[in-house]
Amino acid sequence: MMEADLGLSELSQDEKDIMAAVFEIHDADGYFESDSVRSHELTSSVSHGSFFRALRSLVERGLIEKVEGRQSKLYRLSFQAS
């Protein structure tokens, strides 16, 4: 139910794994580094290319945002999970 409410039910398995990892590692303000997600146990088996395609797709869907003017690998959740 929560998956559908957040728009996660239509995501690929790689995208879901990335989002699950992000929910575990993001800081209090929703920020996270892509390297931390990439090395997380949920995403470690995803190929390099698939990981970054899925990450880009999540940005395009508006679930995460790339933080401009900062580290190139810094992202933020577009909504706050409780």
PDB file of N, CA, C and O in Angstrom:
ATOM      1  N   MET A   1       0.831  -1.190   0.000  1.00  0.00           N
ATOM      2  CA  MET A   1       0.000   0.000   0.000  1.00  0.00           C
ATOM      3  C   MET A   1       0.877   1.256   0.000  1.00  0.00           C
ATOM      4  O   MET A   1       0.677   2.144  -0.781  1.00  0.00           O
ATOM      5  N   MET A   2       1.866   1.308   0.898  1.00  0.00           N
ATOM      6  CA  MET A   2       2.753   2.462   0.956  1.00  0.00           C
ATOM      7  C   MET A   2       3.520   2.612  -0.359  1.00  0.00           C
ATOM      8  O   MET A   2       3.731   3.717  -0.830  1.00  0.00           O
ATOM      9  N   GLU A   3       3.906   1.476  -0.939  1.00  0.00           N
ATOM     10  CA  GLU A   3       4.629   1.497  -2.212  1.00  0.00           C
ATOM     11  C   GLU A   3       3.798   2.211  -3.280  1.00  0.00           C
ATOM     12  O   GLU A   3       4.300   3.046  -4.019  1.00  0.00           O
ATOM     13  N   ALA A   4       2.515   1.918  -3.350  1.00  0.00           N
ATOM     14  CA  ALA A   4       1.624   2.551  -4.323  1.00  0.00           C
ATOM     15  C   ALA A   4       1.419   4.025  -3.993  1.00  0.00           C
ATOM     16  O   ALA A   4       1.418   4.880  -4.886  1.00  0.00           O
ATOM     17  N   ASP A   5       1.259   4.344  -2.707  1.00  0.00           N
ATOM     18  CA  ASP A   5       1.062   5.732  -2.291  1.00  0.00           C
ATOM     19  C   ASP A   5       2.238   6.621  -2.672  1.00  0.00           C
ATOM     20  O   ASP A   5       2.071   7.783  -3.014  1.00  0.00           O
ATOM     21  N   LEU A   6       3.436   6.065  -2.614  1.00  0.00           N
ATOM     22  CA  LEU A   6       4.642   6.829  -2.935  1.00  0.00           C
ATOM     23  C   LEU A   6       5.005   6.764  -4.416  1.00  0.00           C
ATOM     24  O   LEU A   6       5.968   7.379  -4.848  1.00  0.00           O
ATOM     25  N   GLY A   7       4.259   5.991  -5.195  1.00  0.00           N
ATOM     26  CA  GLY A   7       4.550   5.852  -6.613  1.00  0.00           C
ATOM     27  C   GLY A   7       5.693   4.894  -6.888  1.00  0.00           C
ATOM     28  O   GLY A   7       6.330   4.969  -7.933  1.00  0.00           O
ATOM     29  N   LEU A   8       5.941   3.988  -5.970  1.00  0.00           N
ATOM     30  CA  LEU A   8       7.068   3.069  -6.115  1.00  0.00           C
ATOM     31  C   LEU A   8       6.687   1.757  -6.783  1.00  0.00           C
ATOM     32  O   LEU A   8       7.558   1.014  -7.212  1.00  0.00           O
ATOM     33  N   SER A   9       5.400   1.474  -6.891  1.00  0.00           N
ATOM     34  CA  SER A   9       4.976   0.177  -7.432  1.00  0.00           C
ATOM     35  C   SER A   9       5.311   0.012  -8.908  1.00  0.00           C
ATOM     36  O   SER A   9       5.405  -1.105  -9.395  1.00  0.00           O
ATOM     37  N   GLU A  10       5.525   1.110  -9.621  1.00  0.00           N
ATOM     38  CA  GLU A  10       5.838   1.044 -11.042  1.00  0.00           C
ATOM     39  C   GLU A  10       7.335   1.033 -11.332  1.00  0.00           C
ATOM     40  O   GLU A  10       7.743   1.022 -12.487  1.00  0.00           O
ATOM     41  N   LEU A  11       8.149   1.015 -10.303  1.00  0.00           N
ATOM     42  CA  LEU A  11       9.595   1.052 -10.481  1.00  0.00           C
ATOM     43  C   LEU A  11      10.147  -0.318 -10.839  1.00  0.00           C
ATOM     44  O   LEU A  11       9.585  -1.351 -10.462  1.00  0.00           O
ATOM     45  N   SER A  12      11.278  -0.314 -11.534  1.00  0.00           N
ATOM     46  CA  SER A  12      11.991  -1.569 -11.803  1.00  0.00           C
ATOM     47  C   SER A  12      12.592  -2.073 -10.494  1.00  0.00           C
ATOM     48  O   SER A  12      12.675  -1.339  -9.498  1.00  0.00           O
ATOM     49  N   GLN A  13      13.033  -3.323 -10.495  1.00  0.00           N
ATOM     50  CA  GLN A  13      13.635  -3.881  -9.279  1.00  0.00           C
ATOM     51  C   GLN A  13      14.897  -3.100  -8.891  1.00  0.00           C
ATOM     52  O   GLN A  13      15.120  -2.837  -7.711  1.00  0.00           O
ATOM     53  N   ASP A  14      15.713  -2.707  -9.862  1.00  0.00           N
ATOM     54  CA  ASP A  14      16.909  -1.915  -9.553  1.00  0.00           C
ATOM     55  C   ASP A  14      16.525  -0.589  -8.908  1.00  0.00           C
ATOM     56  O   ASP A  14      17.153  -0.153  -7.936  1.00  0.00           O
ATOM     57  N   GLU A  15      15.496   0.062  -9.429  1.00  0.00           N
ATOM     58  CA  GLU A  15      15.047   1.336  -8.862  1.00  0.00           C
ATOM     59  C   GLU A  15      14.522   1.151  -7.445  1.00  0.00           C
ATOM     60  O   GLU A  15      14.807   1.959  -6.556  1.00  0.00           O
ATOM     61  N   LYS A  16      13.777   0.080  -7.223  1.00  0.00           N
ATOM     62  CA  LYS A  16      13.269  -0.204  -5.872  1.00  0.00           C
ATOM     63  C   LYS A  16      14.423  -0.468  -4.909  1.00  0.00           C
ATOM     64  O   LYS A  16      14.396   0.009  -3.770  1.00  0.00           O
ATOM     65  N   ASP A  17      15.429  -1.221  -5.361  1.00  0.00           N
ATOM     66  CA  ASP A  17      16.586  -1.497  -4.510  1.00  0.00           C
ATOM     67  C   ASP A  17      17.330  -0.214  -4.156  1.00  0.00           C
ATOM     68  O   ASP A  17      17.758  -0.026  -3.012  1.00  0.00           O
ATOM     69  N   ILE A  18      17.480   0.660  -5.130  1.00  0.00           N
ATOM     70  CA  ILE A  18      18.143   1.945  -4.871  1.00  0.00           C
ATOM     71  C   ILE A  18      17.351   2.755  -3.860  1.00  0.00           C
ATOM     72  O   ILE A  18      17.908   3.297  -2.905  1.00  0.00           O
ATOM     73  N   MET A  19      16.037   2.838  -4.050  1.00  0.00           N
ATOM     74  CA  MET A  19      15.215   3.606  -3.113  1.00  0.00           C
ATOM     75  C   MET A  19      15.271   3.008  -1.712  1.00  0.00           C
ATOM     76  O   MET A  19      15.354   3.756  -0.727  1.00  0.00           O
ATOM     77  N   ALA A  20      15.264   1.692  -1.598  1.00  0.00           N
ATOM     78  CA  ALA A  20      15.352   1.055  -0.283  1.00  0.00           C
ATOM     79  C   ALA A  20      16.682   1.407   0.391  1.00  0.00           C
ATOM     80  O   ALA A  20      16.723   1.724   1.588  1.00  0.00           O
ATOM     81  N   ALA A  21      17.759   1.375  -0.377  1.00  0.00           N
ATOM     82  CA  ALA A  21      19.069   1.743   0.166  1.00  0.00           C
ATOM     83  C   ALA A  21      19.082   3.215   0.586  1.00  0.00           C
ATOM     84  O   ALA A  21      19.594   3.559   1.655  1.00  0.00           O
ATOM     85  N   VAL A  22      18.507   4.080  -0.240  1.00  0.00           N
ATOM     86  CA  VAL A  22      18.447   5.515   0.081  1.00  0.00           C
ATOM     87  C   VAL A  22      17.685   5.732   1.379  1.00  0.00           C
ATOM     88  O   VAL A  22      18.117   6.513   2.237  1.00  0.00           O
ATOM     89  N   PHE A  23      16.546   5.036   1.558  1.00  0.00           N
ATOM     90  CA  PHE A  23      15.770   5.196   2.789  1.00  0.00           C
ATOM     91  C   PHE A  23      16.577   4.792   4.011  1.00  0.00           C
ATOM     92  O   PHE A  23      16.389   5.350   5.090  1.00  0.00           O
ATOM     93  N   GLU A  24      17.487   3.853   3.858  1.00  0.00           N
ATOM     94  CA  GLU A  24      18.312   3.417   4.989  1.00  0.00           C
ATOM     95  C   GLU A  24      19.458   4.368   5.305  1.00  0.00           C
ATOM     96  O   GLU A  24      19.856   4.491   6.456  1.00  0.00           O
ATOM     97  N   ILE A  25      20.002   5.041   4.279  1.00  0.00           N
ATOM     98  CA  ILE A  25      21.243   5.795   4.521  1.00  0.00           C
ATOM     99  C   ILE A  25      21.100   7.311   4.501  1.00  0.00           C
ATOM    100  O   ILE A  25      22.026   8.006   4.913  1.00  0.00           O
ATOM    101  N   HIS A  26      19.981   7.850   4.032  1.00  0.00           N
ATOM    102  CA  HIS A  26      19.884   9.312   3.930  1.00  0.00           C
ATOM    103  C   HIS A  26      19.987   9.964   5.304  1.00  0.00           C
ATOM    104  O   HIS A  26      19.668   9.350   6.318  1.00  0.00           O
ATOM    105  N   ASP A  27      20.460  11.211   5.304  1.00  0.00           N
ATOM    106  CA  ASP A  27      20.572  11.921   6.575  1.00  0.00           C
ATOM    107  C   ASP A  27      19.227  12.555   6.937  1.00  0.00           C
ATOM    108  O   ASP A  27      18.229  12.383   6.227  1.00  0.00           O
ATOM    109  N   ALA A  28      19.182  13.285   8.029  1.00  0.00           N
ATOM    110  CA  ALA A  28      17.932  13.860   8.534  1.00  0.00           C
ATOM    111  C   ALA A  28      17.268  14.812   7.545  1.00  0.00           C
ATOM    112  O   ALA A  28      16.057  15.005   7.582  1.00  0.00           O
ATOM    113  N   ASP A  29      18.053  15.400   6.655  1.00  0.00           N
ATOM    114  CA  ASP A  29      17.508  16.326   5.665  1.00  0.00           C
ATOM    115  C   ASP A  29      17.241  15.661   4.320  1.00  0.00           C
ATOM    116  O   ASP A  29      16.891  16.336   3.353  1.00  0.00           O
ATOM    117  N   GLY A  30      17.439  14.353   4.241  1.00  0.00           N
ATOM    118  CA  GLY A  30      17.167  13.614   3.017  1.00  0.00           C
ATOM    119  C   GLY A  30      18.333  13.520   2.054  1.00  0.00           C
ATOM    120  O   GLY A  30      18.184  13.006   0.950  1.00  0.00           O
ATOM    121  N   TYR A  31      19.520  13.992   2.458  1.00  0.00           N
ATOM    122  CA  TYR A  31      20.688  13.970   1.572  1.00  0.00           C
ATOM    123  C   TYR A  31      21.412  12.625   1.624  1.00  0.00           C
ATOM    124  O   TYR A  31      21.444  11.968   2.665  1.00  0.00           O
ATOM    125  N   PHE A  32      22.002  12.257   0.502  1.00  0.00           N
ATOM    126  CA  PHE A  32      22.803  11.041   0.422  1.00  0.00           C
ATOM    127  C   PHE A  32      23.752  11.159  -0.760  1.00  0.00           C
ATOM    128  O   PHE A  32      23.532  11.940  -1.674  1.00  0.00           O
ATOM    129  N   GLU A  33      24.840  10.395  -0.711  1.00  0.00           N
ATOM    130  CA  GLU A  33      25.803  10.357  -1.811  1.00  0.00           C
ATOM    131  C   GLU A  33      25.589   9.093  -2.621  1.00  0.00           C
ATOM    132  O   GLU A  33      25.341   8.018  -2.055  1.00  0.00           O
ATOM    133  N   SER A  34      25.697   9.208  -3.927  1.00  0.00           N
ATOM    134  CA  SER A  34      25.477   8.054  -4.797  1.00  0.00           C
ATOM    135  C   SER A  34      26.473   6.938  -4.497  1.00  0.00           C
ATOM    136  O   SER A  34      26.120   5.757  -4.590  1.00  0.00           O
ATOM    137  N   ASP A  35      27.695   7.274  -4.115  1.00  0.00           N
ATOM    138  CA  ASP A  35      28.690   6.243  -3.784  1.00  0.00           C
ATOM    139  C   ASP A  35      28.243   5.381  -2.602  1.00  0.00           C
ATOM    140  O   ASP A  35      28.479   4.176  -2.582  1.00  0.00           O
ATOM    141  N   SER A  36      27.580   6.003  -1.632  1.00  0.00           N
ATOM    142  CA  SER A  36      27.090   5.262  -0.470  1.00  0.00           C
ATOM    143  C   SER A  36      25.970   4.310  -0.865  1.00  0.00           C
ATOM    144  O   SER A  36      25.893   3.184  -0.366  1.00  0.00           O
ATOM    145  N   VAL A  37      25.117   4.753  -1.764  1.00  0.00           N
ATOM    146  CA  VAL A  37      24.035   3.894  -2.249  1.00  0.00           C
ATOM    147  C   VAL A  37      24.627   2.764  -3.082  1.00  0.00           C
ATOM    148  O   VAL A  37      24.234   1.609  -2.964  1.00  0.00           O
ATOM    149  N   ARG A  38      25.579   3.106  -3.922  1.00  0.00           N
ATOM    150  CA  ARG A  38      26.205   2.130  -4.827  1.00  0.00           C
ATOM    151  C   ARG A  38      26.868   1.000  -4.050  1.00  0.00           C
ATOM    152  O   ARG A  38      26.847  -0.150  -4.472  1.00  0.00           O
ATOM    153  N   SER A  39      27.442   1.304  -2.902  1.00  0.00           N
ATOM    154  CA  SER A  39      28.144   0.281  -2.122  1.00  0.00           C
ATOM    155  C   SER A  39      27.237  -0.415  -1.104  1.00  0.00           C
ATOM    156  O   SER A  39      27.686  -1.326  -0.412  1.00  0.00           O
ATOM    157  N   HIS A  40      25.979  -0.015  -1.012  1.00  0.00           N
ATOM    158  CA  HIS A  40      25.033  -0.631  -0.076  1.00  0.00           C
ATOM    159  C   HIS A  40      24.771  -2.087  -0.477  1.00  0.00           C
ATOM    160  O   HIS A  40      24.771  -2.426  -1.660  1.00  0.00           O
ATOM    161  N   GLU A  41      24.525  -2.937   0.498  1.00  0.00           N
ATOM    162  CA  GLU A  41      24.313  -4.363   0.223  1.00  0.00           C
ATOM    163  C   GLU A  41      23.130  -4.620  -0.711  1.00  0.00           C
ATOM    164  O   GLU A  41      23.129  -5.593  -1.466  1.00  0.00           O
ATOM    165  N   LEU A  42      22.123  -3.764  -0.710  1.00  0.00           N
ATOM    166  CA  LEU A  42      20.963  -3.955  -1.588  1.00  0.00           C
ATOM    167  C   LEU A  42      21.269  -3.664  -3.056  1.00  0.00           C
ATOM    168  O   LEU A  42      20.556  -4.130  -3.940  1.00  0.00           O
ATOM    169  N   THR A  43      22.297  -2.874  -3.315  1.00  0.00           N
ATOM    170  CA  THR A  43      22.591  -2.471  -4.692  1.00  0.00           C
ATOM    171  C   THR A  43      23.954  -2.951  -5.183  1.00  0.00           C
ATOM    172  O   THR A  43      24.299  -2.707  -6.340  1.00  0.00           O
ATOM    173  N   SER A  44      24.702  -3.630  -4.341  1.00  0.00           N
ATOM    174  CA  SER A  44      26.064  -4.018  -4.717  1.00  0.00           C
ATOM    175  C   SER A  44      26.111  -4.983  -5.902  1.00  0.00           C
ATOM    176  O   SER A  44      27.112  -5.034  -6.606  1.00  0.00           O
ATOM    177  N   SER A  45      25.029  -5.710  -6.148  1.00  0.00           N
ATOM    178  CA  SER A  45      25.027  -6.655  -7.275  1.00  0.00           C
ATOM    179  C   SER A  45      24.507  -6.033  -8.571  1.00  0.00           C
ATOM    180  O   SER A  45      24.552  -6.655  -9.623  1.00  0.00           O
ATOM    181  N   VAL A  46      24.040  -4.782  -8.514  1.00  0.00           N
ATOM    182  CA  VAL A  46      23.552  -4.093  -9.707  1.00  0.00           C
ATOM    183  C   VAL A  46      24.757  -3.613 -10.505  1.00  0.00           C
ATOM    184  O   VAL A  46      25.682  -3.012  -9.943  1.00  0.00           O
ATOM    185  N   SER A  47      24.763  -3.873 -11.813  1.00  0.00           N
ATOM    186  CA  SER A  47      25.901  -3.449 -12.633  1.00  0.00           C
ATOM    187  C   SER A  47      26.023  -1.924 -12.630  1.00  0.00           C
ATOM    188  O   SER A  47      25.040  -1.211 -12.383  1.00  0.00           O
ATOM    189  N   HIS A  48      27.218  -1.460 -12.907  1.00  0.00           N
ATOM    190  CA  HIS A  48      27.507  -0.020 -12.909  1.00  0.00           C
ATOM    191  C   HIS A  48      26.530   0.741 -13.820  1.00  0.00           C
ATOM    192  O   HIS A  48      25.919   1.728 -13.403  1.00  0.00           O
ATOM    193  N   GLY A  49      26.388   0.283 -15.050  1.00  0.00           N
ATOM    194  CA  GLY A  49      25.512   0.962 -16.000  1.00  0.00           C
ATOM    195  C   GLY A  49      24.062   0.953 -15.566  1.00  0.00           C
ATOM    196  O   GLY A  49      23.365   1.971 -15.646  1.00  0.00           O
ATOM    197  N   SER A  50      23.592  -0.188 -15.086  1.00  0.00           N
ATOM    198  CA  SER A  50      22.200  -0.306 -14.634  1.00  0.00           C
ATOM    199  C   SER A  50      21.941   0.583 -13.432  1.00  0.00           C
ATOM    200  O   SER A  50      20.876   1.205 -13.313  1.00  0.00           O
ATOM    201  N   PHE A  51      22.925   0.667 -12.530  1.00  0.00           N
ATOM    202  CA  PHE A  51      22.768   1.506 -11.350  1.00  0.00           C
ATOM    203  C   PHE A  51      22.548   2.958 -11.760  1.00  0.00           C
ATOM    204  O   PHE A  51      21.615   3.613 -11.299  1.00  0.00           O
ATOM    205  N   PHE A  52      23.396   3.475 -12.642  1.00  0.00           N
ATOM    206  CA  PHE A  52      23.284   4.885 -13.001  1.00  0.00           C
ATOM    207  C   PHE A  52      22.089   5.178 -13.904  1.00  0.00           C
ATOM    208  O   PHE A  52      21.512   6.257 -13.828  1.00  0.00           O
ATOM    209  N   ARG A  53      21.669   4.205 -14.705  1.00  0.00           N
ATOM    210  CA  ARG A  53      20.421   4.377 -15.472  1.00  0.00           C
ATOM    211  C   ARG A  53      19.230   4.451 -14.518  1.00  0.00           C
ATOM    212  O   ARG A  53      18.342   5.291 -14.674  1.00  0.00           O
ATOM    213  N   ALA A  54      19.210   3.583 -13.525  1.00  0.00           N
ATOM    214  CA  ALA A  54      18.122   3.579 -12.547  1.00  0.00           C
ATOM    215  C   ALA A  54      18.134   4.856 -11.714  1.00  0.00           C
ATOM    216  O   ALA A  54      17.078   5.440 -11.449  1.00  0.00           O
ATOM    217  N   LEU A  55      19.312   5.315 -11.320  1.00  0.00           N
ATOM    218  CA  LEU A  55      19.425   6.554 -10.555  1.00  0.00           C
ATOM    219  C   LEU A  55      18.900   7.731 -11.378  1.00  0.00           C
ATOM    220  O   LEU A  55      18.115   8.554 -10.882  1.00  0.00           O
ATOM    221  N   ARG A  56      19.282   7.793 -12.649  1.00  0.00           N
ATOM    222  CA  ARG A  56      18.805   8.858 -13.535  1.00  0.00           C
ATOM    223  C   ARG A  56      17.281   8.790 -13.692  1.00  0.00           C
ATOM    224  O   ARG A  56      16.593   9.806 -13.675  1.00  0.00           O
ATOM    225  N   SER A  57      16.745   7.585 -13.798  1.00  0.00           N
ATOM    226  CA  SER A  57      15.300   7.405 -13.913  1.00  0.00           C
ATOM    227  C   SER A  57      14.581   7.916 -12.664  1.00  0.00           C
ATOM    228  O   SER A  57      13.520   8.552 -12.766  1.00  0.00           O
ATOM    229  N   LEU A  58      15.144   7.672 -11.503  1.00  0.00           N
ATOM    230  CA  LEU A  58      14.540   8.152 -10.257  1.00  0.00           C
ATOM    231  C   LEU A  58      14.539   9.679 -10.190  1.00  0.00           C
ATOM    232  O   LEU A  58      13.589  10.283  -9.683  1.00  0.00           O
ATOM    233  N   VAL A  59      15.589  10.293 -10.729  1.00  0.00           N
ATOM    234  CA  VAL A  59      15.631  11.757 -10.809  1.00  0.00           C
ATOM    235  C   VAL A  59      14.542  12.239 -11.767  1.00  0.00           C
ATOM    236  O   VAL A  59      13.788  13.169 -11.453  1.00  0.00           O
ATOM    237  N   GLU A  60      14.439  11.602 -12.928  1.00  0.00           N
ATOM    238  CA  GLU A  60      13.440  11.988 -13.918  1.00  0.00           C
ATOM    239  C   GLU A  60      12.019  11.811 -13.391  1.00  0.00           C
ATOM    240  O   GLU A  60      11.125  12.585 -13.739  1.00  0.00           O
ATOM    241  N   ARG A  61      11.796  10.823 -12.542  1.00  0.00           N
ATOM    242  CA  ARG A  61      10.480  10.582 -11.949  1.00  0.00           C
ATOM    243  C   ARG A  61      10.179  11.560 -10.812  1.00  0.00           C
ATOM    244  O   ARG A  61       9.077  11.602 -10.296  1.00  0.00           O
ATOM    245  N   GLY A  62      11.202  12.298 -10.378  1.00  0.00           N
ATOM    246  CA  GLY A  62      10.998  13.269  -9.309  1.00  0.00           C
ATOM    247  C   GLY A  62      11.059  12.692  -7.909  1.00  0.00           C
ATOM    248  O   GLY A  62      10.669  13.366  -6.954  1.00  0.00           O
ATOM    249  N   LEU A  63      11.554  11.465  -7.773  1.00  0.00           N
ATOM    250  CA  LEU A  63      11.648  10.858  -6.448  1.00  0.00           C
ATOM    251  C   LEU A  63      12.887  11.317  -5.694  1.00  0.00           C
ATOM    252  O   LEU A  63      12.887  11.378  -4.459  1.00  0.00           O
ATOM    253  N   ILE A  64      13.944  11.594  -6.445  1.00  0.00           N
ATOM    254  CA  ILE A  64      15.162  12.149  -5.859  1.00  0.00           C
ATOM    255  C   ILE A  64      15.608  13.321  -6.723  1.00  0.00           C
ATOM    256  O   ILE A  64      15.201  13.445  -7.878  1.00  0.00           O
ATOM    257  N   GLU A  65      16.429  14.178  -6.135  1.00  0.00           N
ATOM    258  CA  GLU A  65      16.951  15.353  -6.837  1.00  0.00           C
ATOM    259  C   GLU A  65      18.465  15.349  -6.767  1.00  0.00           C
ATOM    260  O   GLU A  65      19.036  15.021  -5.729  1.00  0.00           O
ATOM    261  N   LYS A  66      19.088  15.722  -7.862  1.00  0.00           N
ATOM    262  CA  LYS A  66      20.535  15.920  -7.839  1.00  0.00           C
ATOM    263  C   LYS A  66      20.775  17.321  -7.285  1.00  0.00           C
ATOM    264  O   LYS A  66      20.152  18.282  -7.712  1.00  0.00           O
ATOM    265  N   VAL A  67      21.663  17.424  -6.312  1.00  0.00           N
ATOM    266  CA  VAL A  67      21.940  18.713  -5.683  1.00  0.00           C
ATOM    267  C   VAL A  67      22.920  19.475  -6.560  1.00  0.00           C
ATOM    268  O   VAL A  67      24.040  19.018  -6.784  1.00  0.00           O
ATOM    269  N   GLU A  68      22.479  20.586  -7.080  1.00  0.00           N
ATOM    270  CA  GLU A  68      23.316  21.408  -7.955  1.00  0.00           C
ATOM    271  C   GLU A  68      24.214  22.319  -7.125  1.00  0.00           C
ATOM    272  O   GLU A  68      23.865  22.721  -6.024  1.00  0.00           O
ATOM    273  N   GLY A  69      25.373  22.632  -7.682  1.00  0.00           N
ATOM    274  CA  GLY A  69      26.297  23.541  -7.018  1.00  0.00           C
ATOM    275  C   GLY A  69      27.035  22.922  -5.848  1.00  0.00           C
ATOM    276  O   GLY A  69      27.668  23.614  -5.084  1.00  0.00           O
ATOM    277  N   ARG A  70      26.924  21.633  -5.694  1.00  0.00           N
ATOM    278  CA  ARG A  70      27.594  20.926  -4.606  1.00  0.00           C
ATOM    279  C   ARG A  70      28.391  19.782  -5.211  1.00  0.00           C
ATOM    280  O   ARG A  70      28.604  19.723  -6.404  1.00  0.00           O
ATOM    281  N   GLN A  71      28.741  18.837  -4.401  1.00  0.00           N
ATOM    282  CA  GLN A  71      29.438  17.650  -4.894  1.00  0.00           C
ATOM    283  C   GLN A  71      28.605  17.032  -6.011  1.00  0.00           C
ATOM    284  O   GLN A  71      27.388  16.990  -5.948  1.00  0.00           O
ATOM    285  N   SER A  72      29.265  16.546  -7.031  1.00  0.00           N
ATOM    286  CA  SER A  72      28.536  15.985  -8.163  1.00  0.00           C
ATOM    287  C   SER A  72      27.769  14.722  -7.791  1.00  0.00           C
ATOM    288  O   SER A  72      26.843  14.334  -8.483  1.00  0.00           O
ATOM    289  N   LYS A  73      28.121  14.090  -6.703  1.00  0.00           N
ATOM    290  CA  LYS A  73      27.483  12.838  -6.318  1.00  0.00           C
ATOM    291  C   LYS A  73      26.474  13.005  -5.193  1.00  0.00           C
ATOM    292  O   LYS A  73      26.033  12.036  -4.598  1.00  0.00           O
ATOM    293  N   LEU A  74      26.075  14.235  -4.901  1.00  0.00           N
ATOM    294  CA  LEU A  74      25.150  14.492  -3.805  1.00  0.00           C
ATOM    295  C   LEU A  74      23.728  14.588  -4.328  1.00  0.00           C
ATOM    296  O   LEU A  74      23.453  15.283  -5.303  1.00  0.00           O
ATOM    297  N   TYR A  75      22.833  13.851  -3.674  1.00  0.00           N
ATOM    298  CA  TYR A  75      21.426  13.805  -4.042  1.00  0.00           C
ATOM    299  C   TYR A  75      20.587  14.044  -2.798  1.00  0.00           C
ATOM    300  O   TYR A  75      21.084  14.023  -1.676  1.00  0.00           O
ATOM    301  N   ARG A  76      19.281  14.246  -3.031  1.00  0.00           N
ATOM    302  CA  ARG A  76      18.356  14.462  -1.920  1.00  0.00           C
ATOM    303  C   ARG A  76      17.029  13.824  -2.254  1.00  0.00           C
ATOM    304  O   ARG A  76      16.574  13.876  -3.405  1.00  0.00           O
ATOM    305  N   LEU A  77      16.394  13.222  -1.266  1.00  0.00           N
ATOM    306  CA  LEU A  77      15.035  12.735  -1.469  1.00  0.00           C
ATOM    307  C   LEU A  77      14.127  13.908  -1.782  1.00  0.00           C
ATOM    308  O   LEU A  77      14.257  14.969  -1.172  1.00  0.00           O
ATOM    309  N   SER A  78      13.221  13.729  -2.715  1.00  0.00           N
ATOM    310  CA  SER A  78      12.306  14.806  -3.087  1.00  0.00           C
ATOM    311  C   SER A  78      11.156  14.928  -2.102  1.00  0.00           C
ATOM    312  O   SER A  78      10.438  15.898  -2.103  1.00  0.00           O
ATOM    313  N   PHE A  79      10.980  13.944  -1.260  1.00  0.00           N
ATOM    314  CA  PHE A  79       9.958  13.965  -0.225  1.00  0.00           C
ATOM    315  C   PHE A  79      10.579  13.390   1.039  1.00  0.00           C
ATOM    316  O   PHE A  79      11.565  12.671   0.964  1.00  0.00           O
ATOM    317  N   GLN A  80      10.041  13.732   2.169  1.00  0.00           N
ATOM    318  CA  GLN A  80      10.575  13.233   3.424  1.00  0.00           C
ATOM    319  C   GLN A  80       9.814  11.996   3.857  1.00  0.00           C
ATOM    320  O   GLN A  80       8.600  12.017   3.971  1.00  0.00           O
ATOM    321  N   ALA A  81      10.527  10.932   4.056  1.00  0.00           N
ATOM    322  CA  ALA A  81       9.935   9.694   4.566  1.00  0.00           C
ATOM    323  C   ALA A  81       9.919   9.768   6.082  1.00  0.00           C
ATOM    324  O   ALA A  81      10.836  10.277   6.696  1.00  0.00           O
ATOM    325  N   SER A  82       8.884   9.256   6.668  1.00  0.00           N
ATOM    326  CA  SER A  82       8.837   9.267   8.128  1.00  0.00           C
ATOM    327  C   SER A  82       9.265   7.939   8.699  1.00  0.00           C
ATOM    328  O   SER A  82       9.482   7.005   8.037  1.00  0.00           O
TER     329      SER A  82
END
